[in-house]
XYZ file of C-alpha atoms in Angstrom:
318
model
C 286.659 27.234 258.649
C 284.520 30.312 258.085
C 284.665 33.658 259.097
C 281.466 35.339 260.448
C 280.404 38.756 261.397
C 278.255 39.388 264.315
C 278.566 38.655 268.430
C 277.527 35.684 270.248
C 276.135 34.957 273.635
C 278.209 32.451 275.522
C 276.306 30.614 278.176
C 278.599 28.961 280.554
C 277.058 26.394 282.961
C 278.953 27.153 286.271
C 280.029 30.608 288.201
C 282.913 31.608 287.602
C 285.503 34.749 288.306
C 288.151 33.269 285.850
C 286.948 35.504 282.903
C 287.585 39.384 283.069
C 285.821 41.919 280.224
C 288.251 42.106 277.380
C 289.285 38.545 277.476
C 289.841 36.515 273.955
C 288.444 33.200 274.365
C 288.087 30.254 272.128
C 285.611 27.050 272.062
C 284.279 24.381 270.321
C 280.294 24.154 270.593
C 277.451 24.711 268.553
C 275.454 27.436 267.840
C 271.577 27.901 268.667
C 269.365 30.546 267.929
C 267.854 32.435 270.355
C 264.668 31.436 272.768
C 262.318 33.494 274.356
C 259.928 36.129 273.220
C 258.105 38.590 275.256
C 257.842 38.240 279.262
C 255.025 39.091 281.376
C 256.163 42.875 281.410
C 256.534 43.262 277.896
C 259.963 42.936 277.593
C 261.796 41.273 274.711
C 265.117 39.822 275.657
C 265.670 38.317 272.327
C 264.848 41.338 270.164
C 267.531 43.751 272.886
C 269.842 41.361 271.513
C 269.230 40.990 268.155
C 269.474 44.911 268.593
C 273.163 44.966 269.785
C 274.155 42.304 267.209
C 273.508 39.115 268.821
C 271.532 36.336 267.066
C 273.294 33.015 268.213
C 274.004 31.528 271.790
C 276.474 28.825 272.841
C 275.825 26.518 275.978
C 278.865 25.847 277.643
C 279.015 23.313 280.390
C 281.896 25.071 282.679
C 284.460 27.663 282.420
C 286.885 24.726 281.880
C 285.259 24.099 278.372
C 286.823 26.862 276.886
C 290.527 28.500 277.162
C 291.829 32.531 277.195
C 293.604 32.964 273.511
C 296.606 35.233 274.370
C 297.395 38.776 272.335
C 300.117 39.007 270.718
C 303.024 41.397 272.337
C 302.444 44.467 270.212
C 298.554 44.458 270.466
C 296.741 46.775 272.487
C 295.186 44.632 274.812
C 298.634 43.028 275.784
C 299.765 46.743 276.822
C 296.645 47.429 278.915
C 296.685 43.740 280.651
C 300.338 44.996 281.660
C 299.058 47.825 283.555
C 296.232 46.106 285.082
C 298.780 43.491 286.080
C 301.012 45.902 287.536
C 298.174 47.384 289.804
C 296.955 44.167 291.135
C 300.700 43.185 291.852
C 301.060 46.241 293.938
C 297.920 45.425 295.488
C 299.678 41.940 296.580
C 302.759 42.825 297.941
C 301.026 45.886 299.939
C 297.786 44.032 301.118
C 296.736 40.484 302.332
C 295.099 38.258 300.049
C 291.655 39.088 299.884
C 291.707 42.846 300.723
C 294.342 42.642 297.434
C 291.819 40.999 295.323
C 288.787 43.053 296.725
C 290.711 46.327 295.700
C 291.210 44.952 292.334
C 287.581 44.890 291.751
C 287.088 48.253 293.287
C 289.491 50.027 290.971
C 289.584 48.520 287.660
C 286.973 45.466 287.908
C 289.498 42.865 288.044
C 287.694 39.812 289.855
C 289.765 37.228 289.349
C 291.329 36.655 292.166
C 288.164 37.155 294.570
C 286.749 34.052 295.936
C 283.369 32.460 295.210
C 282.300 32.667 298.977
C 283.061 36.687 299.192
C 281.787 37.211 295.162
C 278.368 35.298 296.591
C 278.339 37.727 299.288
C 278.059 40.689 296.909
C 275.680 39.294 294.728
C 273.473 38.085 297.114
C 273.505 41.770 298.759
C 272.975 43.157 295.477
C 276.227 45.025 295.903
C 277.936 43.009 292.985
C 277.770 46.447 290.602
C 280.940 47.378 292.843
C 283.245 45.006 291.182
C 282.501 46.780 287.932
C 283.833 49.696 287.006
C 281.620 52.733 287.304
C 281.396 56.778 286.705
C 282.207 56.813 290.175
C 285.841 55.811 289.669
C 286.537 58.110 287.083
C 285.383 60.862 289.434
C 287.681 59.653 292.354
C 290.412 59.444 289.806
C 290.055 62.987 288.396
C 289.655 64.406 291.979
C 292.529 63.098 293.205
C 294.988 63.871 290.187
C 293.224 67.618 290.058
C 294.220 68.046 293.659
C 298.029 66.894 293.020
C 298.037 69.037 289.734
C 296.564 72.181 291.617
C 300.016 72.591 293.522
C 302.209 71.932 290.355
C 303.932 73.911 288.537
C 302.747 73.390 285.323
C 300.365 75.728 283.445
C 296.654 75.303 283.173
C 296.855 74.179 279.205
C 299.136 71.075 280.599
C 297.301 70.277 283.301
C 294.333 69.871 281.465
C 296.472 67.700 278.748
C 297.436 65.570 281.764
C 293.958 64.960 283.283
C 292.797 64.544 279.802
C 295.503 61.583 279.465
C 294.910 60.044 282.829
C 290.890 59.792 282.011
C 291.806 58.190 278.382
C 294.563 55.724 280.235
C 291.638 54.504 282.990
C 289.315 54.421 280.305
C 290.843 52.265 278.362
C 292.108 50.263 281.801
C 288.651 49.321 282.017
C 288.412 48.453 278.682
C 285.709 51.029 277.646
C 282.635 49.732 278.979
C 279.734 51.678 278.476
C 279.308 52.794 281.897
C 282.861 54.086 281.886
C 283.048 55.597 278.489
C 280.135 57.877 279.605
C 281.842 59.173 282.583
C 285.158 59.929 280.648
C 283.143 61.749 277.843
C 281.533 63.836 280.369
C 284.691 64.554 282.741
C 286.662 65.406 279.492
C 283.734 67.683 278.056
C 283.564 69.563 281.775
C 287.336 69.600 281.621
C 287.602 70.984 278.004
C 285.137 73.877 278.803
C 286.262 74.908 282.095
C 289.733 75.327 280.087
C 287.948 77.358 277.579
C 285.887 79.588 280.515
C 282.657 78.384 279.264
C 279.332 77.890 281.232
C 279.209 74.333 282.416
C 275.783 73.089 281.845
C 275.259 69.743 282.653
C 272.226 67.988 280.846
C 274.248 69.367 277.427
C 277.105 67.934 278.571
C 275.356 64.325 278.975
C 273.571 64.714 276.004
C 276.643 65.268 273.985
C 277.972 62.141 275.917
C 274.882 60.221 274.725
C 275.200 61.725 271.139
C 278.756 60.504 270.531
C 278.414 57.078 272.352
C 275.240 56.814 269.911
C 277.084 57.770 266.476
C 279.446 54.913 266.974
C 277.592 52.646 268.671
C 273.768 52.855 268.002
C 272.986 49.470 269.549
C 274.011 50.928 272.917
C 270.485 52.769 273.270
C 269.288 49.392 274.033
C 271.673 48.014 276.316
C 271.200 47.756 279.784
C 274.016 49.020 281.039
C 273.498 51.999 279.161
C 270.451 52.879 279.902
C 271.184 52.675 283.644
C 274.133 54.708 283.499
C 272.422 57.785 281.552
C 269.556 57.683 283.219
C 271.382 57.854 287.048
C 273.556 60.206 285.988
C 271.001 62.407 284.655
C 268.614 61.979 287.721
C 272.038 62.943 289.638
C 272.247 66.119 287.704
C 268.228 66.872 288.093
C 267.733 66.014 291.941
C 271.243 66.655 293.456
C 270.509 71.019 293.199
C 267.574 70.318 294.948
C 268.628 67.792 297.791
C 271.688 70.438 298.006
C 268.950 73.146 298.321
C 267.139 71.190 301.220
C 270.041 70.258 302.919
C 271.768 73.544 302.984
C 272.783 73.711 306.331
C 273.754 70.867 307.348
C 276.256 70.580 304.088
C 277.763 73.683 305.087
C 279.456 71.989 308.243
C 282.433 70.125 306.664
C 282.160 67.128 308.748
C 278.712 66.395 307.956
C 278.781 67.137 304.240
C 281.598 63.968 303.897
C 278.633 61.657 305.318
C 275.400 63.349 303.820
C 276.662 63.928 300.211
C 277.641 59.914 299.218
C 274.292 58.708 301.264
C 272.241 61.479 299.175
C 274.076 60.038 295.931
C 273.674 56.755 296.810
C 269.589 57.105 297.279
C 269.210 59.024 294.369
C 270.766 56.803 292.284
C 269.217 53.831 293.617
C 265.669 55.302 292.980
C 266.358 56.492 289.318
C 267.473 53.037 288.875
C 264.529 50.871 290.471
C 262.157 51.232 287.909
C 264.833 49.635 285.265
C 265.722 46.907 287.669
C 262.353 45.897 288.119
C 261.271 46.076 284.411
C 264.217 44.406 283.444
C 264.828 41.781 286.250
C 261.251 41.527 287.800
C 262.776 42.457 291.217
C 262.769 45.053 293.657
C 266.013 45.654 295.524
C 265.050 46.231 299.046
C 267.856 44.247 300.745
C 270.275 46.304 298.422
C 268.824 49.361 298.553
C 269.739 49.437 302.518
C 273.337 47.571 301.711
C 274.206 49.975 299.171
C 273.240 53.117 301.485
C 276.084 51.380 303.873
C 278.630 49.854 301.644
C 279.179 52.377 298.548
C 280.523 55.307 301.028
C 282.777 52.825 302.463
C 283.856 51.487 298.619
C 284.224 55.343 297.914
C 286.543 55.674 300.600
C 288.456 52.331 300.182
C 288.454 53.659 295.956
C 290.611 56.806 297.409
C 292.941 54.618 299.567
C 293.943 52.423 296.542
C 294.812 55.284 294.324
C 297.062 56.707 297.225
C 298.885 53.803 297.687
C 298.940 53.489 294.248
C 300.643 56.794 293.609
C 302.476 56.058 296.695
C 303.788 52.626 295.492
C 305.092 54.481 292.691
C 307.310 56.628 294.127
C 308.630 54.920 296.766
C 308.533 51.139 296.085
C 310.106 50.365 299.507
């Protein structure tokens, strides 16, 4: 056995939801050099993987060619795993099997129990990203807990600390994926800024979040998830005020505000992501564009319901 540094790309020959982000796995395989070079648009996937510290690839015929390595009882990942299991257990006890599986996917990215046929529907409609934790999850969690704390007897500094702790826990539940870390940093800077009564500049906040991440992980600059996350977030910062001015009269009507706002956010996010999607994947997502307009607001509503369900189930288990 020889210890090695760096990352390894593992290619599994069959589609599976058995593995989760953060799993430790072990397997036997030869290690091959990365193939390829620049494609027709000039994108060099091998170079992009090299910049992320990946220099080798292992090919496995199916998911049964590997095993998940259990972590120790005092391991940080084991604690996070127990919290995730507690959340999914509540969903299983209160919802039917398919709804419980989707609830875990929407809230914490737990896709292990989602049936393959349902997983394919999300993949084929271009809405698979909804089964991965994103910045919108952070926003919904903060919004709900901020409303709860607003009526609490805690002082402002205590409310701020509780919200920062909730952000830290939720980011850990998502195994600190790039989109979640970006949203968590932005939300933390925003909360701290409001506590000190500073003027909020969202351009500075997103720039500071990117700088902090790149100081610790410079290779993330070349990560597709990092690029999409920050591009969409900055697009929303720039374009949402313009949309708000254009739709000012409609947004003043409360019943229309909760319909138009999610649709506007979904349209802007997709328009910003289309150039990067076309560049990296050689696809123009026409079907997913229409599907997301309908599904994203509904999933956001479902996620709010899931958070309320977890909160009530912890207070009133019966």
